[in-house]
PDB file of N, CA and C in Angstrom:
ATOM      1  N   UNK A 123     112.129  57.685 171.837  1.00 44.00           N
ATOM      2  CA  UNK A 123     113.549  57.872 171.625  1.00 44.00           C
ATOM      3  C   UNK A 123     113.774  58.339 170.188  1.00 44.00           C
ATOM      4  N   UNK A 124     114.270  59.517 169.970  1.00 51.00           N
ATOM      5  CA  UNK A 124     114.450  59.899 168.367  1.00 51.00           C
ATOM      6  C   UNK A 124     116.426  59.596 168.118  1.00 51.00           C
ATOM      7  N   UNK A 125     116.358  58.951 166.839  1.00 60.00           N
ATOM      8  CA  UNK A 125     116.953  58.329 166.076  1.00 60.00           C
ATOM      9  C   UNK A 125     117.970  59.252 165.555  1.00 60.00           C
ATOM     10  N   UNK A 126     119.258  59.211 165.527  1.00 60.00           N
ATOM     11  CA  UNK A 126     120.108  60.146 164.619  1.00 60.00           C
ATOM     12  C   UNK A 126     120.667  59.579 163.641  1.00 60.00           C
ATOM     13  N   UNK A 127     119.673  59.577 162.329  1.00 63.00           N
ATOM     14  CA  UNK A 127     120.441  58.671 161.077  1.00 63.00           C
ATOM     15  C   UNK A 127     122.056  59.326 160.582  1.00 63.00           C
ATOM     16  N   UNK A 128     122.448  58.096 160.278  1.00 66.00           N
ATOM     17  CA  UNK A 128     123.843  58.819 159.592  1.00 66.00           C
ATOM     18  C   UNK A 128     123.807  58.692 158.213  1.00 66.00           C
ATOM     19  N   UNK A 129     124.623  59.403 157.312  1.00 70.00           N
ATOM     20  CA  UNK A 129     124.389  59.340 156.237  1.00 70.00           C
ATOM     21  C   UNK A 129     125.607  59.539 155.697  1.00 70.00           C
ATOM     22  N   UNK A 130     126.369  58.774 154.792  1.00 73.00           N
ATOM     23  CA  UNK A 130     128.071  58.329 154.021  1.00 73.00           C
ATOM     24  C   UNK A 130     127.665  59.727 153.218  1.00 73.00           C
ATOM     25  N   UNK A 131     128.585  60.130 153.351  1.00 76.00           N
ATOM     26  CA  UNK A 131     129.036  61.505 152.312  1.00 76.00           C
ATOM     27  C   UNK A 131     131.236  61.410 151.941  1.00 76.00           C
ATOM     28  N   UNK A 132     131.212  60.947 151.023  1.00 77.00           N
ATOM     29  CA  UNK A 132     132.753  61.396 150.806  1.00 77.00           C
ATOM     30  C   UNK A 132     132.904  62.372 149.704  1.00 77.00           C
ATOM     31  N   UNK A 133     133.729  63.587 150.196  1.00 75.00           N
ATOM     32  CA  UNK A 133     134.494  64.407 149.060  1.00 75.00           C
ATOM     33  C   UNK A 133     136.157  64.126 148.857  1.00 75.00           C
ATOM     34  N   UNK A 134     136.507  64.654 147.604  1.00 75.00           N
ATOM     35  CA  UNK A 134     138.006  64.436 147.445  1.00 75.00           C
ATOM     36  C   UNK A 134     138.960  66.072 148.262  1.00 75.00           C
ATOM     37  N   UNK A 135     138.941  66.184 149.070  1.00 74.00           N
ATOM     38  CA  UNK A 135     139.410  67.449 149.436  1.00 74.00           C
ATOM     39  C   UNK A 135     140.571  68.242 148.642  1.00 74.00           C
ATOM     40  N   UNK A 136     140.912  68.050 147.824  1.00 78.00           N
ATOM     41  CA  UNK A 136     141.528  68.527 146.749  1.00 78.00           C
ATOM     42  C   UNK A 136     140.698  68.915 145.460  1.00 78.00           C
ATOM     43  N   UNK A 137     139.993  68.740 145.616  1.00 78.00           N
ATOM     44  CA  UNK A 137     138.704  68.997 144.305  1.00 78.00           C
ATOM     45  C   UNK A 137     138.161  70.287 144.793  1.00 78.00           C
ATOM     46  N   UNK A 138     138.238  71.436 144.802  1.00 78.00           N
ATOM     47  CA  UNK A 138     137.470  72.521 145.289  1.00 78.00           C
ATOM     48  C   UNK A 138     136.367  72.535 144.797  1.00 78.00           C
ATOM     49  N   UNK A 139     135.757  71.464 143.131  1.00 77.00           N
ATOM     50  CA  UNK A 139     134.504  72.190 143.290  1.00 77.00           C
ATOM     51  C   UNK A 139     133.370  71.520 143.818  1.00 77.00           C
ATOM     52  N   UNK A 140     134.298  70.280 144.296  1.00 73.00           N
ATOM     53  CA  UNK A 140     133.115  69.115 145.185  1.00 73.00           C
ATOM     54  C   UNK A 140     133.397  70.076 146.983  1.00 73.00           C
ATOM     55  N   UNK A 141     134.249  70.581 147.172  1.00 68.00           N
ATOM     56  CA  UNK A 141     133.953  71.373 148.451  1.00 68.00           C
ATOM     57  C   UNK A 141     133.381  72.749 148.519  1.00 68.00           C
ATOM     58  N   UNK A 142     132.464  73.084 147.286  1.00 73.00           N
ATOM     59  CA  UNK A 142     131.830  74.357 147.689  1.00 73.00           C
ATOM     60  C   UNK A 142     130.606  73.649 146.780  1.00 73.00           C
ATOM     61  N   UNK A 143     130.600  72.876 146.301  1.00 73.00           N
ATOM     62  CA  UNK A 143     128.863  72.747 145.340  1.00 73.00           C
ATOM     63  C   UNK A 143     128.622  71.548 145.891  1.00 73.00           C
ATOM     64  N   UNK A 144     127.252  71.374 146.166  1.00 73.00           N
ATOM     65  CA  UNK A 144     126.309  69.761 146.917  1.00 73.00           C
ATOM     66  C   UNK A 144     126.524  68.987 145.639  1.00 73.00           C
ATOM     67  N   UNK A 145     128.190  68.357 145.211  1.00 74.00           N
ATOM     68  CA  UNK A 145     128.405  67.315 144.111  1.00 74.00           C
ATOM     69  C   UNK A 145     129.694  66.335 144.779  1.00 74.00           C
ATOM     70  N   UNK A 146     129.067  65.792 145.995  1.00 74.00           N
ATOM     71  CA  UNK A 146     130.111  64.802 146.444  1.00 74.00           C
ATOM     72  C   UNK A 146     130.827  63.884 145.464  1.00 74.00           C
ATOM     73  N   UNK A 147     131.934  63.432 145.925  1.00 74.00           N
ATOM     74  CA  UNK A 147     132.161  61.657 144.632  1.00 74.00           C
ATOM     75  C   UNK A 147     131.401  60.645 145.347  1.00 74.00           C
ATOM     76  N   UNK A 148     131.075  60.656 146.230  1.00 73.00           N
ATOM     77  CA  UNK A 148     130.326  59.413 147.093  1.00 73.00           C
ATOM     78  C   UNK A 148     128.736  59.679 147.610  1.00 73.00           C
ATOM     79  N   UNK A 149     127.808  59.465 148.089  1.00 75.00           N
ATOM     80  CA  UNK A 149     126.693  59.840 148.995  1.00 75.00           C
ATOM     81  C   UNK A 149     125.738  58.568 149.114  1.00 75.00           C
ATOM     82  N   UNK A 150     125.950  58.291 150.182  1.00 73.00           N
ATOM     83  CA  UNK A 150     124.513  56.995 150.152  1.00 73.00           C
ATOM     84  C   UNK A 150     123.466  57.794 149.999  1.00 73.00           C
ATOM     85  N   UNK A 151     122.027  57.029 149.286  1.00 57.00           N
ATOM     86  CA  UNK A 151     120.810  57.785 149.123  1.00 57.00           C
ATOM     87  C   UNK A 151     119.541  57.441 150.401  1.00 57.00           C
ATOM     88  N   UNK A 152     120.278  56.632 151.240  1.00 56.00           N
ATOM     89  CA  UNK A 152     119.386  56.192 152.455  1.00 56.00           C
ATOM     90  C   UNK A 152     119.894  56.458 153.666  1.00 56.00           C
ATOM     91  N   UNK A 153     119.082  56.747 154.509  1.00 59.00           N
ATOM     92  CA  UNK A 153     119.395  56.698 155.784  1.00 59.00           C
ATOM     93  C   UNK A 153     120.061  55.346 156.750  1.00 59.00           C
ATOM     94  N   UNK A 154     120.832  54.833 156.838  1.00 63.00           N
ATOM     95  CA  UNK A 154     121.196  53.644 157.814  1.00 63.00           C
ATOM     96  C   UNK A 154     120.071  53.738 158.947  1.00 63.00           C
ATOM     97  N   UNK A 155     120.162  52.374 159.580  1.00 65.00           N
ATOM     98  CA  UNK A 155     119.251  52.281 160.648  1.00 65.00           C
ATOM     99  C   UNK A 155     119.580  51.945 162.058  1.00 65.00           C
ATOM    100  N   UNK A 156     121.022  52.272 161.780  1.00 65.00           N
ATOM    101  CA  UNK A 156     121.980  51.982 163.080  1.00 65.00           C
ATOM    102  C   UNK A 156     123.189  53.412 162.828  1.00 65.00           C
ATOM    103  N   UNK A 157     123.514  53.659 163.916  1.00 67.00           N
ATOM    104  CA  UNK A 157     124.301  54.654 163.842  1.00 67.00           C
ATOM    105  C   UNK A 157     125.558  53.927 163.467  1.00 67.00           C
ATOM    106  N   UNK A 158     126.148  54.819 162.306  1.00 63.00           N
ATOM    107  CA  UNK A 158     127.848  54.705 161.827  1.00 63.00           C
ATOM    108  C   UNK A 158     128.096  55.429 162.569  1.00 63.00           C
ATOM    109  N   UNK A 159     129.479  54.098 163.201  1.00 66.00           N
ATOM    110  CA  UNK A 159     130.857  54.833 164.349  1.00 66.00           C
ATOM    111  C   UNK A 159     132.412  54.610 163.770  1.00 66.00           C
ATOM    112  N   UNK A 160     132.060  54.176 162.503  1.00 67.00           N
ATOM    113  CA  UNK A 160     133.685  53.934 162.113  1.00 67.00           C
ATOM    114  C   UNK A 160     133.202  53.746 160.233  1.00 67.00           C
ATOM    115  N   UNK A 161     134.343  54.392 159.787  1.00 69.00           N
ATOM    116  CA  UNK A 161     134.647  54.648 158.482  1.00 69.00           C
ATOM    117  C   UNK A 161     135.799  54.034 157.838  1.00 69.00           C
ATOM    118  N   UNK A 162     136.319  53.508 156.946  1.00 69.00           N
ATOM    119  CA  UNK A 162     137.336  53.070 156.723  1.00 69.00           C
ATOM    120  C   UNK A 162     137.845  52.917 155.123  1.00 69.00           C
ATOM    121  N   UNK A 163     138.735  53.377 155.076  1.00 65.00           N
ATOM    122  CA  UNK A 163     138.771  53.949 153.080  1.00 65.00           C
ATOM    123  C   UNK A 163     140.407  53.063 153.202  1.00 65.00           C
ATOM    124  N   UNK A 164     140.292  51.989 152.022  1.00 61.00           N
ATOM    125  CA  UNK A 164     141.335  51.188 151.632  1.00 61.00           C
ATOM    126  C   UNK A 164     141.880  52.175 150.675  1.00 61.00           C
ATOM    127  N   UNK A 165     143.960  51.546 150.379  1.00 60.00           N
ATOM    128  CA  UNK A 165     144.412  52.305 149.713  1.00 60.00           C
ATOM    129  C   UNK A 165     144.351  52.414 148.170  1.00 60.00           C
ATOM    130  N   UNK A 166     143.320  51.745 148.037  1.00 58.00           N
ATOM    131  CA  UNK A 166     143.034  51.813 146.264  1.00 58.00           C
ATOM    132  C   UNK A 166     142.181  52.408 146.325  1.00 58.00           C
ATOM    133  N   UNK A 167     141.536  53.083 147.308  1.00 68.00           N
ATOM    134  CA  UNK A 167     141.143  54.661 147.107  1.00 68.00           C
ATOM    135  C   UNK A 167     139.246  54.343 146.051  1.00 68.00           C
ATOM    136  N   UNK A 168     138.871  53.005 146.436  1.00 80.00           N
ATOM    137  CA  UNK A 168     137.933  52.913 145.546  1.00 80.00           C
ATOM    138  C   UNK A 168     136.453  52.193 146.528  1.00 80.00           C
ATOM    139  N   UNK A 169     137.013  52.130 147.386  1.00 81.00           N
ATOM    140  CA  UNK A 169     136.218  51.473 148.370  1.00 81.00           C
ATOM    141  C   UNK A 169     136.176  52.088 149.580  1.00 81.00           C
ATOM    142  N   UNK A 170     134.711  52.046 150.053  1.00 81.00           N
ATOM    143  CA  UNK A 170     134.771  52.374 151.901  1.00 81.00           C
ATOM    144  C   UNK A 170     134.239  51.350 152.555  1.00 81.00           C
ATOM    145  N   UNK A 171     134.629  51.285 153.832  1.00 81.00           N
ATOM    146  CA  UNK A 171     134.082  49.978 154.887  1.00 81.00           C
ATOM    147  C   UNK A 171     133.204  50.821 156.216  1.00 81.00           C
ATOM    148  N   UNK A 172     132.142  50.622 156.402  1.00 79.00           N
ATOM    149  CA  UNK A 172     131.341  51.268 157.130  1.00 79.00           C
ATOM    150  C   UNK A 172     130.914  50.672 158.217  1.00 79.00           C
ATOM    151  N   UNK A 173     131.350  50.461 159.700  1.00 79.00           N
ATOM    152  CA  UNK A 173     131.137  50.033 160.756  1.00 79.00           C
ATOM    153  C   UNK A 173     129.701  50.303 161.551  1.00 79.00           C
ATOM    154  N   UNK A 174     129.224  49.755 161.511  1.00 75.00           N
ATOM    155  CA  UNK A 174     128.066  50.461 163.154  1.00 75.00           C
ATOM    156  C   UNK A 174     127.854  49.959 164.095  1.00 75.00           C
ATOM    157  N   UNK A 175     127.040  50.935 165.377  1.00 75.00           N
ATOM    158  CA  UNK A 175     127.127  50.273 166.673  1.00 75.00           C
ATOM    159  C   UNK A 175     126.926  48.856 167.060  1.00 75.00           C
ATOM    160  N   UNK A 176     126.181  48.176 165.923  1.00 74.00           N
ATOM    161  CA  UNK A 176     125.214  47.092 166.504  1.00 74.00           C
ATOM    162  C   UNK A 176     125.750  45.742 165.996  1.00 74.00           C
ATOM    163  N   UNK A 177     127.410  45.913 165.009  1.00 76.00           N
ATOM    164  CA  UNK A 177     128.181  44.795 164.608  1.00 76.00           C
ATOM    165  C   UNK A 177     128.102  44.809 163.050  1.00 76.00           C
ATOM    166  N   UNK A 178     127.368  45.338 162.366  1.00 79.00           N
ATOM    167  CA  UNK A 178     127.058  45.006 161.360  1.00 79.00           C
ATOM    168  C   UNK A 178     128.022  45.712 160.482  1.00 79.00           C
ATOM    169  N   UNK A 179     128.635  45.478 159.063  1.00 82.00           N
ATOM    170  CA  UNK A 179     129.803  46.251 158.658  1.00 82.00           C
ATOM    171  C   UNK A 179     128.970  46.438 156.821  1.00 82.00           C
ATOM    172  N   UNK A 180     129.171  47.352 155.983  1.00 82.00           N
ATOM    173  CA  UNK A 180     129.067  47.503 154.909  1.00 82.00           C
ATOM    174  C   UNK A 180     130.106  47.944 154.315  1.00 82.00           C
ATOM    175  N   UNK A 181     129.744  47.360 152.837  1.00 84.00           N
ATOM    176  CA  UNK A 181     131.465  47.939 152.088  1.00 84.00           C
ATOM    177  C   UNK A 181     130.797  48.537 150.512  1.00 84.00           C
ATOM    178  N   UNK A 182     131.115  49.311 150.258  1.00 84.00           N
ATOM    179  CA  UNK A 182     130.827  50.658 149.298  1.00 84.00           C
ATOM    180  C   UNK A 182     131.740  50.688 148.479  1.00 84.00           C
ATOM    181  N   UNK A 183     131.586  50.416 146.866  1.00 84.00           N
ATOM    182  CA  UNK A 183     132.229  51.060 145.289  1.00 84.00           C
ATOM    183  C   UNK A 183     131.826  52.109 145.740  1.00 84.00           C
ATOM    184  N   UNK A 184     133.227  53.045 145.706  1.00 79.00           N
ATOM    185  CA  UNK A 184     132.607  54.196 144.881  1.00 79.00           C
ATOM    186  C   UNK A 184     131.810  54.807 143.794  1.00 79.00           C
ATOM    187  N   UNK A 185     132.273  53.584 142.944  1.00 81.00           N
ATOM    188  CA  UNK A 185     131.733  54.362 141.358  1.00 81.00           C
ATOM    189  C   UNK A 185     130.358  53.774 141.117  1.00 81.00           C
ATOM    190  N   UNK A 186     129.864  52.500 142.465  1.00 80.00           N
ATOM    191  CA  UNK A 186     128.659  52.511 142.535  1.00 80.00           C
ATOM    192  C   UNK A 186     127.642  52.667 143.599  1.00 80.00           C
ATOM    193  N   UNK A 187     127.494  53.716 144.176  1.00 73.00           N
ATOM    194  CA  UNK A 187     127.149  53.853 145.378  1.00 73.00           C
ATOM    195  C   UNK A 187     125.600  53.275 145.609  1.00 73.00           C
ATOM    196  N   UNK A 188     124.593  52.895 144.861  1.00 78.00           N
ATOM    197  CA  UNK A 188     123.452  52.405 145.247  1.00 78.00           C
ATOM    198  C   UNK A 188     123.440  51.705 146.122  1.00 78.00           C
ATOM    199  N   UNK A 189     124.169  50.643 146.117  1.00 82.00           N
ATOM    200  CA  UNK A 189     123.771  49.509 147.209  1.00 82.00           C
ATOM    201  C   UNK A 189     125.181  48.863 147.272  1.00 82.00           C
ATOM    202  N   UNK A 190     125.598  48.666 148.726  1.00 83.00           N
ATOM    203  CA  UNK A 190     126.597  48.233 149.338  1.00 83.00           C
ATOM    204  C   UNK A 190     127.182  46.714 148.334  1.00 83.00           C
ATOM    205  N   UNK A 191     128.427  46.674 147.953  1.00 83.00           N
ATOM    206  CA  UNK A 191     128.551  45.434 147.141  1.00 83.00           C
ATOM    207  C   UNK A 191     128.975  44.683 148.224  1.00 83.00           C
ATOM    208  N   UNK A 192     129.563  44.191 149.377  1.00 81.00           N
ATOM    209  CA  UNK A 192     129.599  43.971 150.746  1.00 81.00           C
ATOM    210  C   UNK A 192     128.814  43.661 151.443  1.00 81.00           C
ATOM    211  N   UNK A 193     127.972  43.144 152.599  1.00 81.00           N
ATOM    212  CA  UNK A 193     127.692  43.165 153.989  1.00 81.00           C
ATOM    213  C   UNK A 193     128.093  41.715 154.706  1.00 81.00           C
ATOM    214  N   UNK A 194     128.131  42.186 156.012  1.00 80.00           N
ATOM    215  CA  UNK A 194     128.354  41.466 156.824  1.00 80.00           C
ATOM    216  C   UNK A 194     127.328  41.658 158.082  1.00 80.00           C
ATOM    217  N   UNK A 195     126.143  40.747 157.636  1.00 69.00           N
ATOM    218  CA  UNK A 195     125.261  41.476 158.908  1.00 69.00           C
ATOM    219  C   UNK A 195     124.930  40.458 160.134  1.00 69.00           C
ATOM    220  N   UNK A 196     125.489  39.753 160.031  1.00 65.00           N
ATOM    221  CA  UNK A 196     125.853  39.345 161.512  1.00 65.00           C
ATOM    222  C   UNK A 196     126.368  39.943 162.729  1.00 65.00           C
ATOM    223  N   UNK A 197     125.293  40.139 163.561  1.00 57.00           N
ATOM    224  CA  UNK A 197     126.021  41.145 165.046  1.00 57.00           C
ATOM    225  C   UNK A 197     126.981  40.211 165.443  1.00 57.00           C
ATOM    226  N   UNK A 198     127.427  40.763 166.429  1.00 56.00           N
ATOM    227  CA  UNK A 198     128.653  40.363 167.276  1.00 56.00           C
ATOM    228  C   UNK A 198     127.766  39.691 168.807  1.00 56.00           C
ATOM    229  N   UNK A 199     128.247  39.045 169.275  1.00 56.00           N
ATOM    230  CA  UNK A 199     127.079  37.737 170.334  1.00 56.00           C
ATOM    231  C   UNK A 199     128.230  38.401 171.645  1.00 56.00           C
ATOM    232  N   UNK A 200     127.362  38.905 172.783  1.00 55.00           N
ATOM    233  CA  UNK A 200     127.856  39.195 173.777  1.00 55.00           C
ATOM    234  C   UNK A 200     128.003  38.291 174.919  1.00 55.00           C
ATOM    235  N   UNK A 201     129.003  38.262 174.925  1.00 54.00           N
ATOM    236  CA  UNK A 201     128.730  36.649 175.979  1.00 54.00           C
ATOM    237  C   UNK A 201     128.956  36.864 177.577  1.00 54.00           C
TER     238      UNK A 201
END
């Protein structure tokens, strides 16, 4: 079974020169190991919340994208 990693990329779409040059404001440097199905950007515009299939949620500084300051990795229990 081959794997379709996802990978967080945010641009400011008002910034033209982050929409024509590979200089996002955001980019995770890893591949996730579960597919992202939901994205979620609070209105202080400084944070993202990153959902995936398997329950698990991450939450992302922008201004520090290395490693999620967030998780919640507890799946969800199907009953």
């Amino acid at each position: 079974m081959t794997k379709n990693p996802s990978v967080l990329c945010v641009v400011d779409t008002r910034d033209d020169q982050q929409m024509t040059a590979d200089c996002p404001l955001f980019r995770t440097h890893f591949e996730f190991d579960n597919s992202a199905t939901t994205c979620v950007f609070s209105g202080a515009t400084d944070c993202v919340t990153v959902g995936f299939e398997n329950g698990h949620i991450l939450q992302y500084d922008l201004k520090t994208p290395d490693e999620p300051c967030l998780s919640n990795d507890k799946a969800h229990r199907v009953i």
